[in-house]
PDB file of C-alpha atoms in Angstrom:
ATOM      1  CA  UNK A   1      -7.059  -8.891  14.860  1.00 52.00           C
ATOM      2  CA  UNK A   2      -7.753 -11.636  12.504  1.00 49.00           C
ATOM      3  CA  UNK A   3      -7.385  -9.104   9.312  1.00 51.00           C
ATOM      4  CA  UNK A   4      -3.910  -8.184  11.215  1.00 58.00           C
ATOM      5  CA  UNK A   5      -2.121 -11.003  11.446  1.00 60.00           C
ATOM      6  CA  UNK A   6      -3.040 -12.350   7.779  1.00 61.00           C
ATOM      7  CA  UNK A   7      -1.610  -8.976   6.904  1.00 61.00           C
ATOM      8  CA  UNK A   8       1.435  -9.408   8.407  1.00 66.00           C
ATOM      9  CA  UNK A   9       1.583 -13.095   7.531  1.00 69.00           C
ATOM     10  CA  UNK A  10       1.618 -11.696   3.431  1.00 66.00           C
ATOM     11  CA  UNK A  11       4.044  -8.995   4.171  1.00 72.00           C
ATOM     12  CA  UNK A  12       6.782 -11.592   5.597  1.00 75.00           C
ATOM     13  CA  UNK A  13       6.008 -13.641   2.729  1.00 74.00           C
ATOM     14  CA  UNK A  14       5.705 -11.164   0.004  1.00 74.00           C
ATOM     15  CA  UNK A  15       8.047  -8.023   1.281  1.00 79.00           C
ATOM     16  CA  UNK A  16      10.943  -8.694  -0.763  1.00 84.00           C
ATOM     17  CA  UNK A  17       8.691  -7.468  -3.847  1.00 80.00           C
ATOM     18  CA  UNK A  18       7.709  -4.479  -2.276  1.00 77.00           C
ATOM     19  CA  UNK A  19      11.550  -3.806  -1.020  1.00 82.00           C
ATOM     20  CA  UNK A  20      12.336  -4.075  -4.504  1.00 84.00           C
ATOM     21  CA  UNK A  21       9.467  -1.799  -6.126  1.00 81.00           C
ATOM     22  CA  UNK A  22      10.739   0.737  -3.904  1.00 78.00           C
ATOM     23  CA  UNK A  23      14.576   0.573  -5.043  1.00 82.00           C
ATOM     24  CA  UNK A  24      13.367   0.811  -8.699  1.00 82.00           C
ATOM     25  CA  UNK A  25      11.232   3.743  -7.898  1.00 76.00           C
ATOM     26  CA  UNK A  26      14.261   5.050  -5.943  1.00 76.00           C
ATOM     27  CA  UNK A  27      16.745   5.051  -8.791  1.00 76.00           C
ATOM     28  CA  UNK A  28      16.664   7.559 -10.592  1.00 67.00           C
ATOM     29  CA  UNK A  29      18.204   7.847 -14.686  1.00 58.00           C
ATOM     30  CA  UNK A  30      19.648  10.658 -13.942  1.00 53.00           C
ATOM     31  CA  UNK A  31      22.150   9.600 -10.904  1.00 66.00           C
ATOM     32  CA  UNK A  32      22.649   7.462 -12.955  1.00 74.00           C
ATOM     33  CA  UNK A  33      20.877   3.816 -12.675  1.00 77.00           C
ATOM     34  CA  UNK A  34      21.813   1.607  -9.457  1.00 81.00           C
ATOM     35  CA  UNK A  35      19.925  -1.334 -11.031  1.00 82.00           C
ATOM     36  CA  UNK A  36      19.554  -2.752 -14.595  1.00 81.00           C
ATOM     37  CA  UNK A  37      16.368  -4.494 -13.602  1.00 81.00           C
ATOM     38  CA  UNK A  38      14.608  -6.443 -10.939  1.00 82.00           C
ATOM     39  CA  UNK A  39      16.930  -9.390 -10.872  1.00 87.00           C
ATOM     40  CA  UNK A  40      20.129  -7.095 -10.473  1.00 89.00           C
ATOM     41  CA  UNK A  41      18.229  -5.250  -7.644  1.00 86.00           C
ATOM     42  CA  UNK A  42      17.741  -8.633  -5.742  1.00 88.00           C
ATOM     43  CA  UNK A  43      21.730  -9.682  -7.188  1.00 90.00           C
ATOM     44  CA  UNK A  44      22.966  -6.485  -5.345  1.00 89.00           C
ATOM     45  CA  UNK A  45      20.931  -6.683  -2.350  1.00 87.00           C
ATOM     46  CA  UNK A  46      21.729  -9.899  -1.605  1.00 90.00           C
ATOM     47  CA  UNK A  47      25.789  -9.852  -2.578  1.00 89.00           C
ATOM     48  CA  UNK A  48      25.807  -6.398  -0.752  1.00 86.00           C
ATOM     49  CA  UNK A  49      23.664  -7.498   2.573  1.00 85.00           C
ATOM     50  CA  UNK A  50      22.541 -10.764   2.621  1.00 88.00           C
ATOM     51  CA  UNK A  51      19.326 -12.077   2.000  1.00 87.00           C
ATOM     52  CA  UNK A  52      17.635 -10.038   4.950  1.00 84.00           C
ATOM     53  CA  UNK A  53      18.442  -6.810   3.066  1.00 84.00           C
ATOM     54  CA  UNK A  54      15.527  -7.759   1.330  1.00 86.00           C
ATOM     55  CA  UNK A  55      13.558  -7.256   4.529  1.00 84.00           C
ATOM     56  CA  UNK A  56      14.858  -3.643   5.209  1.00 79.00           C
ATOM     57  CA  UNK A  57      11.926  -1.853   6.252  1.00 73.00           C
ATOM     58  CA  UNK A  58       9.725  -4.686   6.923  1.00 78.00           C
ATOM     59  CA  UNK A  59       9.236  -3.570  10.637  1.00 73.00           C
ATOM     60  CA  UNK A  60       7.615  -0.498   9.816  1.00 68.00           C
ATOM     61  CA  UNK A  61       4.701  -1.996   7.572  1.00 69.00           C
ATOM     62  CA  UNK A  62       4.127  -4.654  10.614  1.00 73.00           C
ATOM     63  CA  UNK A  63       3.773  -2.365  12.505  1.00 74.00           C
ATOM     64  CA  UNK A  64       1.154  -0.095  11.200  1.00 73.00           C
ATOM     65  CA  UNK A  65      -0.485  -3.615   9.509  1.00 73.00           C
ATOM     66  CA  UNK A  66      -3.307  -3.963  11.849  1.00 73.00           C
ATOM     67  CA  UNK A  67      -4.486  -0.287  12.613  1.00 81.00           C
ATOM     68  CA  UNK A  68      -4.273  -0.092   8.952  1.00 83.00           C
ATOM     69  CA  UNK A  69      -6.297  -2.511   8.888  1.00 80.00           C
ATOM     70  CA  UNK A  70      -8.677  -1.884  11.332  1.00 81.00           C
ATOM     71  CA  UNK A  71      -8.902   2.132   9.834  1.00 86.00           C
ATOM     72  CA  UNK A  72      -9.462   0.615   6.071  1.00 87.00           C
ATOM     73  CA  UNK A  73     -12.953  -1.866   6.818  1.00 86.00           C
ATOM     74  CA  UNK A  74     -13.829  -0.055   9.606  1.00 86.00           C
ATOM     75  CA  UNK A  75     -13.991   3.635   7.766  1.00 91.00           C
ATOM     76  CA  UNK A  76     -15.812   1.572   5.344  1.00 91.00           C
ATOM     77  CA  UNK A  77     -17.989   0.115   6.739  1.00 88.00           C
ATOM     78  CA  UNK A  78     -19.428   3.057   8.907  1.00 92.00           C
ATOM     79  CA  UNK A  79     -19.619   5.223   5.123  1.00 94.00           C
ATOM     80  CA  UNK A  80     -21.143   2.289   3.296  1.00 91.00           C
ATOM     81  CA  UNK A  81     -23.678   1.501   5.870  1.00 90.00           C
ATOM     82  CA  UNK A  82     -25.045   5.016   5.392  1.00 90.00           C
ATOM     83  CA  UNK A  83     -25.032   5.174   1.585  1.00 90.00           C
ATOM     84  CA  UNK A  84     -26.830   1.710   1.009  1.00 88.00           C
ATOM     85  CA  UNK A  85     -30.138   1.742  -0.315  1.00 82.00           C
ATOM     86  CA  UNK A  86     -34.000   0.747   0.905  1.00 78.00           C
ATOM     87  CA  UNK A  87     -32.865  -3.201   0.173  1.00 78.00           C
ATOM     88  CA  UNK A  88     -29.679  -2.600   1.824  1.00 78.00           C
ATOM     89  CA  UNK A  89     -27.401  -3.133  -1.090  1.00 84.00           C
ATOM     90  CA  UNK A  90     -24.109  -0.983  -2.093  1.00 88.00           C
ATOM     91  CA  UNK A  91     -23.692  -0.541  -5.690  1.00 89.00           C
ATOM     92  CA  UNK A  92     -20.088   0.033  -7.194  1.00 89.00           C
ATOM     93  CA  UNK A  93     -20.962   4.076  -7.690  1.00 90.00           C
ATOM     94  CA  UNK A  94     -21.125   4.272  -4.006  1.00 92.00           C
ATOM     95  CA  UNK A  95     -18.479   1.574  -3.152  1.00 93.00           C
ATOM     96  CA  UNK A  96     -16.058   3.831  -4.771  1.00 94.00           C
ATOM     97  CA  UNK A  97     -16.897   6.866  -3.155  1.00 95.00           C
ATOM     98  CA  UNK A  98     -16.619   4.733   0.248  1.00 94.00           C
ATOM     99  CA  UNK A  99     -13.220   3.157  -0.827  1.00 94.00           C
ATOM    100  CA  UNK A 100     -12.117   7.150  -1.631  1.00 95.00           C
ATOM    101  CA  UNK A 101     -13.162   8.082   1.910  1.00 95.00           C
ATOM    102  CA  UNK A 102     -11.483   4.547   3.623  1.00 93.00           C
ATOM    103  CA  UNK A 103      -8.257   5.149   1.660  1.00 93.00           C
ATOM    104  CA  UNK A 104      -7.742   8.825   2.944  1.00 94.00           C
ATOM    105  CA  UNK A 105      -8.666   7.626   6.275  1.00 94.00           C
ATOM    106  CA  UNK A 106      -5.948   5.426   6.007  1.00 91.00           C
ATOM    107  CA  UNK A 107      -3.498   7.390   4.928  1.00 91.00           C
ATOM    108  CA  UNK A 108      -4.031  10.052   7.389  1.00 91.00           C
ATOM    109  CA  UNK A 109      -4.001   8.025  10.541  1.00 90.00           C
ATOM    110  CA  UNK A 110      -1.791   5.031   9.551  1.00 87.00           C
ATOM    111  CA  UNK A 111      -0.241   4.941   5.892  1.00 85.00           C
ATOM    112  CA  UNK A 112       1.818   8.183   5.404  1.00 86.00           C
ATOM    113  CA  UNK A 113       3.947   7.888   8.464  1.00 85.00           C
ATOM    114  CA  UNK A 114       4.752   3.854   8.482  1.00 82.00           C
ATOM    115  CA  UNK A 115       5.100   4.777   4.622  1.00 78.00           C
ATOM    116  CA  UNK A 116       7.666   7.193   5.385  1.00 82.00           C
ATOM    117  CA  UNK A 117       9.278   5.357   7.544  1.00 80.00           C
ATOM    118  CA  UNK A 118       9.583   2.047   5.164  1.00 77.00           C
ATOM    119  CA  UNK A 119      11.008   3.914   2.408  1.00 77.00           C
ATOM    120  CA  UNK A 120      13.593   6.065   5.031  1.00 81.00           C
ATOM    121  CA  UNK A 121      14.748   2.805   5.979  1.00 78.00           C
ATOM    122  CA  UNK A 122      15.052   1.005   2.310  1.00 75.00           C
ATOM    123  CA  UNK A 123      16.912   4.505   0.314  1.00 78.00           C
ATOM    124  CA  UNK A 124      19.340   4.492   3.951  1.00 80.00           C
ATOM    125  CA  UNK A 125      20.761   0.856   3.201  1.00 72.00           C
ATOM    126  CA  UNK A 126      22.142   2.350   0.678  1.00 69.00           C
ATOM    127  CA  UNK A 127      23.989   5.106   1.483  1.00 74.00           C
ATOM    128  CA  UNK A 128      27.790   4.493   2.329  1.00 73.00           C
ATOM    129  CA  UNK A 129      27.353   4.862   5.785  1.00 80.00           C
ATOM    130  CA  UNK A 130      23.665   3.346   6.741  1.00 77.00           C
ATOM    131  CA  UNK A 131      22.533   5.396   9.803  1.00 82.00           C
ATOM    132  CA  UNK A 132      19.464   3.554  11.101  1.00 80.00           C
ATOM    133  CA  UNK A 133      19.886   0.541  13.547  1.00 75.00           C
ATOM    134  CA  UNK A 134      16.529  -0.559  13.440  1.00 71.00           C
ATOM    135  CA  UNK A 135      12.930   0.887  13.739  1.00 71.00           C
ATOM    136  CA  UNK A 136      12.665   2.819  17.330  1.00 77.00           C
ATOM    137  CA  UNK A 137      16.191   3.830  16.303  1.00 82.00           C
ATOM    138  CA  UNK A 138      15.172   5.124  12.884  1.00 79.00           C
ATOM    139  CA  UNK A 139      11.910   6.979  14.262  1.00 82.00           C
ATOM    140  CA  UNK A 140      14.293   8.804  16.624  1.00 86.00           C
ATOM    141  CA  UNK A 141      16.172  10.155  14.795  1.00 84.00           C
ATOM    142  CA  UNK A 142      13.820  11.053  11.738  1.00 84.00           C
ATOM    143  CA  UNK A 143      11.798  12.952  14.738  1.00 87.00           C
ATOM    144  CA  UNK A 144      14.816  14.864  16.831  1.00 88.00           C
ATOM    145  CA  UNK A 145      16.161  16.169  13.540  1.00 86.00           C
ATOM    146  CA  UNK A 146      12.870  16.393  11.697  1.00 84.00           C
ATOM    147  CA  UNK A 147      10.396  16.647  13.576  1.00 86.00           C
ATOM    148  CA  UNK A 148       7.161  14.940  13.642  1.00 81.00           C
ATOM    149  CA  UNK A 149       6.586  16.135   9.723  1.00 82.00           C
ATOM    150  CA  UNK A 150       9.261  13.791   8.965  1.00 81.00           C
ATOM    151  CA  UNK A 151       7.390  11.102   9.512  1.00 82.00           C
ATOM    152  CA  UNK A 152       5.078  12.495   6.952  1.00 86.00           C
ATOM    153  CA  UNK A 153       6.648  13.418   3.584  1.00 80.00           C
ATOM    154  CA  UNK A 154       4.339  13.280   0.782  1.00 81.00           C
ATOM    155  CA  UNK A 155       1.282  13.405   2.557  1.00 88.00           C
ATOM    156  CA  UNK A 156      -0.735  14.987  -0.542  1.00 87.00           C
ATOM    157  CA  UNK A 157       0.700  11.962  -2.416  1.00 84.00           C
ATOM    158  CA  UNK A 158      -0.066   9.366   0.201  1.00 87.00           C
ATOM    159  CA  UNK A 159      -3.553  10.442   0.462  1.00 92.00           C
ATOM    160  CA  UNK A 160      -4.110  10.473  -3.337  1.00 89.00           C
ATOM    161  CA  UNK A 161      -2.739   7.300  -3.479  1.00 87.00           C
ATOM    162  CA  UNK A 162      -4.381   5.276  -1.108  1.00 91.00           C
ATOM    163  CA  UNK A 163      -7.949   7.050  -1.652  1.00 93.00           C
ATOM    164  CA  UNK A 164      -7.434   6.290  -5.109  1.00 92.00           C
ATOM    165  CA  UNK A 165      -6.263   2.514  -3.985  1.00 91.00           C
ATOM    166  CA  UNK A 166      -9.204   1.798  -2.272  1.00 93.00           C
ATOM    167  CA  UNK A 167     -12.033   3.633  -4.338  1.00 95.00           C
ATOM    168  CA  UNK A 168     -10.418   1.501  -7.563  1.00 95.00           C
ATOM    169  CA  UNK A 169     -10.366  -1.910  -5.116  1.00 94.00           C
ATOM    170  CA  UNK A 170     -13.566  -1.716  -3.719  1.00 94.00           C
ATOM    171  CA  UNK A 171     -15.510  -0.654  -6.783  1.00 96.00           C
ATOM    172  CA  UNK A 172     -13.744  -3.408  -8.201  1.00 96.00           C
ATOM    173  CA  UNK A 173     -14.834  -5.916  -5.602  1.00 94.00           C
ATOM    174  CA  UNK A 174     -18.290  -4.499  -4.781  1.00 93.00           C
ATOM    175  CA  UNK A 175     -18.878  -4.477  -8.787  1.00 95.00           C
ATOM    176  CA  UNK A 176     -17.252  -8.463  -9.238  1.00 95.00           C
ATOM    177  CA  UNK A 177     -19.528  -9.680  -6.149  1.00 93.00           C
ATOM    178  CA  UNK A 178     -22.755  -8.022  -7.620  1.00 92.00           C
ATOM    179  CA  UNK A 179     -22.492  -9.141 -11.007  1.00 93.00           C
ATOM    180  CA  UNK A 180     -21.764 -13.024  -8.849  1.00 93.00           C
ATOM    181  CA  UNK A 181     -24.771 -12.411  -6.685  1.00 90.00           C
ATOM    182  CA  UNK A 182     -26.775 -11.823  -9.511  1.00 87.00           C
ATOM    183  CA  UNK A 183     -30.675 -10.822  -8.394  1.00 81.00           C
ATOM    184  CA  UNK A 184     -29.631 -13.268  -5.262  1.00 85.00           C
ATOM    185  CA  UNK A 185     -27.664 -10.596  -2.482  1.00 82.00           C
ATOM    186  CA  UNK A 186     -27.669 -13.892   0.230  1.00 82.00           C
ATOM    187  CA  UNK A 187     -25.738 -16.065  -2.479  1.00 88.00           C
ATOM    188  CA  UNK A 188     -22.315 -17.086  -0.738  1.00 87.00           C
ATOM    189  CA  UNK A 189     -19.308 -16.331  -2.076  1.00 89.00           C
ATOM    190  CA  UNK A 190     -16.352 -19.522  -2.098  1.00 91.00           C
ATOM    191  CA  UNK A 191     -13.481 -18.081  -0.047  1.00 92.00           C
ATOM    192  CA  UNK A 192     -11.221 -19.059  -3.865  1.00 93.00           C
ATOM    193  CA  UNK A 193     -13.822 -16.920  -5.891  1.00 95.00           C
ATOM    194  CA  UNK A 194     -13.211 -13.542  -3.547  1.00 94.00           C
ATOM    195  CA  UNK A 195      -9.707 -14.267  -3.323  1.00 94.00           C
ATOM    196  CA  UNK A 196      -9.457 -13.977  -7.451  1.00 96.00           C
ATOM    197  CA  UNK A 197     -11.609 -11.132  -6.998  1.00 96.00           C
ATOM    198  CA  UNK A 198      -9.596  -9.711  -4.706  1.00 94.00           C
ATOM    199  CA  UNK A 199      -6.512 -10.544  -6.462  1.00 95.00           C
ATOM    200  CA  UNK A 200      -8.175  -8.597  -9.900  1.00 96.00           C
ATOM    201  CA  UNK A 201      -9.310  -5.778  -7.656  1.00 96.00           C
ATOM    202  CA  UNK A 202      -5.733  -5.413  -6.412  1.00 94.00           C
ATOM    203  CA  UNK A 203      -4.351  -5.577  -9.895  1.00 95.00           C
ATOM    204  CA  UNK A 204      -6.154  -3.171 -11.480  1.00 95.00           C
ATOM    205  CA  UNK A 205      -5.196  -0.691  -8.624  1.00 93.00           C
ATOM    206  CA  UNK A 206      -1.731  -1.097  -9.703  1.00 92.00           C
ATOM    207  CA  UNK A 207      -2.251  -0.427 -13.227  1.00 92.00           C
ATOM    208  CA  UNK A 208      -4.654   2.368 -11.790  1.00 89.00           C
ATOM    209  CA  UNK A 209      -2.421   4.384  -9.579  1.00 88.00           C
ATOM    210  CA  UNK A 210       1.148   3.375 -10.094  1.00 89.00           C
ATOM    211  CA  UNK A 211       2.019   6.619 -10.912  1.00 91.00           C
ATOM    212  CA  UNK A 212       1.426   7.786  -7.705  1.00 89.00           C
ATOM    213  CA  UNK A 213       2.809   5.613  -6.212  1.00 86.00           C
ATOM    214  CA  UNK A 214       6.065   6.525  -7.666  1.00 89.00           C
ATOM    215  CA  UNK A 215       5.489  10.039  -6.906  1.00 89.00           C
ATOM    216  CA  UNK A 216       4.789   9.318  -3.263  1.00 85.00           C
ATOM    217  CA  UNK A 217       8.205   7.252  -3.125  1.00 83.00           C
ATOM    218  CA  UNK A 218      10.107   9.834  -4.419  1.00 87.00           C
ATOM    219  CA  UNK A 219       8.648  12.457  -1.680  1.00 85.00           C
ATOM    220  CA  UNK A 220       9.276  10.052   1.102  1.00 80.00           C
ATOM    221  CA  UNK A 221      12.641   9.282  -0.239  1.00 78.00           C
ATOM    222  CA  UNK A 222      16.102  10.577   1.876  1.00 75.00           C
ATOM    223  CA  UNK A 223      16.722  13.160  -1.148  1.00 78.00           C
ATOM    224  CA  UNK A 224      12.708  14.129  -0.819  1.00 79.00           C
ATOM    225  CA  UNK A 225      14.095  18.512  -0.049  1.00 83.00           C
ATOM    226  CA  UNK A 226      14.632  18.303  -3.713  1.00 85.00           C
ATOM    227  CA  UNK A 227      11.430  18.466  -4.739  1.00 87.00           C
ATOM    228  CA  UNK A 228       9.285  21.503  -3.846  1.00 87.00           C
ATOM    229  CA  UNK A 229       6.297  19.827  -3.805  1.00 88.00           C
ATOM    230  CA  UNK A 230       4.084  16.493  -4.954  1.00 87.00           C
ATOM    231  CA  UNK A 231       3.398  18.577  -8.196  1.00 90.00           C
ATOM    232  CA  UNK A 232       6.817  19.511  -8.040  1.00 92.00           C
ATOM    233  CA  UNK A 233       8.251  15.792  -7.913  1.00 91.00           C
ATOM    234  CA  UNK A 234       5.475  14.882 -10.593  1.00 92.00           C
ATOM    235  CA  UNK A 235       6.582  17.110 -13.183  1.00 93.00           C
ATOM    236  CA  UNK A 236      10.847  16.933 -12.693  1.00 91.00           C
ATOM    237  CA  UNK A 237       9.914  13.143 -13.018  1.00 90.00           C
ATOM    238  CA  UNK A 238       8.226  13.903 -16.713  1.00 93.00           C
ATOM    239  CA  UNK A 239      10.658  15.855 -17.493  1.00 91.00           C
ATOM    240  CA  UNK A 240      13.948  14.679 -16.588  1.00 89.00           C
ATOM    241  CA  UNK A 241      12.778  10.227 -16.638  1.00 89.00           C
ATOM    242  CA  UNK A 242       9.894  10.889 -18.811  1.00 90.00           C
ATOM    243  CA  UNK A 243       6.593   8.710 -18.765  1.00 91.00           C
ATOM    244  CA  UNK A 244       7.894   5.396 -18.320  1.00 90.00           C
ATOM    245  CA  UNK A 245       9.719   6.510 -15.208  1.00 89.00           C
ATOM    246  CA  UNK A 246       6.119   6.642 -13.662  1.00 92.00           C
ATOM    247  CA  UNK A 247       5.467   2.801 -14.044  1.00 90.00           C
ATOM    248  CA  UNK A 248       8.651   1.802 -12.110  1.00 86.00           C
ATOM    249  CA  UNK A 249       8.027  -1.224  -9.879  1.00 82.00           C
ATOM    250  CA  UNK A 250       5.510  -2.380 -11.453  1.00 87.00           C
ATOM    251  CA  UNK A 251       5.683  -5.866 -11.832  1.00 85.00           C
ATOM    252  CA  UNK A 252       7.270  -6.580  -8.346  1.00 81.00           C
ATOM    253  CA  UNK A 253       4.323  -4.312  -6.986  1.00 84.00           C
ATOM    254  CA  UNK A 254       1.634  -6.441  -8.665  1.00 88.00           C
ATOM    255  CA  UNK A 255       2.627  -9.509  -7.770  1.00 81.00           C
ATOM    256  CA  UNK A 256       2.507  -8.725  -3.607  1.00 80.00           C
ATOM    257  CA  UNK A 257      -0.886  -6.581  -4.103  1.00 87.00           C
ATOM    258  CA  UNK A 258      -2.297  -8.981  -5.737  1.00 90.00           C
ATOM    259  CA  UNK A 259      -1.928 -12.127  -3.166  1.00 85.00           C
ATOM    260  CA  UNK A 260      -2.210  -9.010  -0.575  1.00 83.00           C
ATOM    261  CA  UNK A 261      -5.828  -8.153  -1.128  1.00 89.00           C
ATOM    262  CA  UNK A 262      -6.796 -11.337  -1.871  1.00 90.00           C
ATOM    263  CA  UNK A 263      -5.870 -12.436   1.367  1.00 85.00           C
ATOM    264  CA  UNK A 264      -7.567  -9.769   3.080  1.00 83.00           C
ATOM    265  CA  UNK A 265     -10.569  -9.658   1.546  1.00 88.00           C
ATOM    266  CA  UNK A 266     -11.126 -13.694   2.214  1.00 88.00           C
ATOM    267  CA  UNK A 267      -9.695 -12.923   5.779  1.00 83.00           C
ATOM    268  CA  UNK A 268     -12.242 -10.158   6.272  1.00 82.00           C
ATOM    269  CA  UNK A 269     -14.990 -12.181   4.735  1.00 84.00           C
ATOM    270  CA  UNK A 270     -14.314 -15.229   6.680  1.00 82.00           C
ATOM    271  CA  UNK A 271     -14.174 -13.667   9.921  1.00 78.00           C
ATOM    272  CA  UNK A 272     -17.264 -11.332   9.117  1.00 77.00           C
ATOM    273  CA  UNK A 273     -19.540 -15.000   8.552  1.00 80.00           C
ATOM    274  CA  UNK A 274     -17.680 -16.327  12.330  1.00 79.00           C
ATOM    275  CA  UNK A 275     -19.064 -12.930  13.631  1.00 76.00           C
ATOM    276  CA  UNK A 276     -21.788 -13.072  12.481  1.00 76.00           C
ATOM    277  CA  UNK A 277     -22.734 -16.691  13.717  1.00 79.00           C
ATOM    278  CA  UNK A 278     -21.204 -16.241  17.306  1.00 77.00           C
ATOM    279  CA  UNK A 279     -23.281 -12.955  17.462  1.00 72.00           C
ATOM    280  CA  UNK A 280     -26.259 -13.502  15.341  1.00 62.00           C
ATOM    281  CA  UNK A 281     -29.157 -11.838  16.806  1.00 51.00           C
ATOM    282  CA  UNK A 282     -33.009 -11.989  16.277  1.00 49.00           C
TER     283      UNK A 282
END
């Protein structure tokens, strides 16, 4: 519950970024361009819907911030607590493989359909005529003329997204809290140094797996029947935007990962030590 609301504390703070990675990956060169860059993005926004246009969307990823959560450490836990060794110690080979398993758990269960939802929500404001009222609204109508699948475009590319997300972020972390342990696994870790190694964990996801990212976007996007398939989407992308088009988003992306896995990962670690002290048993 904790790991929930610090999540949705960051989005509030740090959605506009993430509103505004998904526009970019939204516009498209051949349509052609909506935005010149991230500042005309927020210009337009703003001029064209006030300042909470930047926060179209946001219900959906508050909504699914706790189960995601909850699905993400919990998925990992339960993997890496059968793949530690005699000591009881998890190196960053088998953090990654647990960080695979905990992102596709994720993505399943939680990501893909609040995913699909967020970026419904963001492409309709701006359309013309924007057709969704709110959340419940939205999810009505994306099921009665969808169906339930409509809630989850780009599956294939949610699930290599966030299993590549979290195998990158925990190997990251796992590897960065080893190497600070040193031969001592009961040294404790400041709350400052895990959030900059969350904060490095979370950026080099984004270099990692932006690409995908972009891909999954475009597949949860209203225009999505366009593409045939994630493969499909990947390669009209190369071909038509070419390689840049894949790093769209970028910089507004790594500045809310960032601060959002740093804060989760002190969050998590913080409440883990309470726990642990309420509970401790002999």
């Amino acid at each position: 519950m904790q790991g929930g609301l610090a999540g949705g504390i960051e989005i509030c703070i740090t959605f506009p970024t993430e509103y505004v990675k998904t526009q970019l990956q939204l516009d498209e060169k051949a349509n052609p361009p909506r935005y010149k860059g991230i500042g005309d993005c927020v210009k337009q926004t703003v001029q064209g819907h006030g300042v909470k246009g930047l926060y179209r969307g946001l219900s959906s990823l508050l909504y699914g911030s706790i189960p995601k959560a909850a699905v993400r450490f919990g998925m990992f836990e339960f993997l890496s607590n059968h793949m530690r060794d005699s000591q009881g110690k998890l190196d960053s080979k088998r953090s990654l493989v647990c960080g695979l398993g905990a992102g596709m758990a994720e993505a399943v269960i939680v990501v893909c359909p609040m995913e699909t939802v967020k970026v419904k929500f963001i492409h309709d404001q701006c359309s013309a005529k924007p057709r969704y009222r709110g959340f419940f609204h939205g999810v009505r109508e994306i099921v009665r003329e969808q169906g339930l699948k409509g809630t989850y475009q780009g599956l294939t590319a949610t699930v290599l997204k966030q299993g590549s997300n979290q195998a990158i972020r925990f190997f990251v972390m796992t590897s960065l809290r080893n190497w600070y342990k040193g031969d001592d696994p009961n040294k404790a870790v400041n709350p400052l140094i895990t959030g900059l190694f969350g904060a490095t964990a979370g950026a080099a996801s984004v270099f990692g797996n932006t690409p995908l990212d972009v891909v999954k976007t475009r597949m949860q996007g209203l225009e999505a029947q366009k593409y045939k398939s994630t493969w499909d989407c990947a390669y009209k992308i190369m071909k038509y935007e070419g390689p840049k088009a894949f790093y769209k988003g970028t910089v507004p992306r790594l500045g809310r990962v960032c601060l959002d896995v740093a804060i989760v990962f002190i969050i998590y670690d913080e409440v883990v030590k309470f726990l642990n002290k309420v509970w401790k048993t002999d």
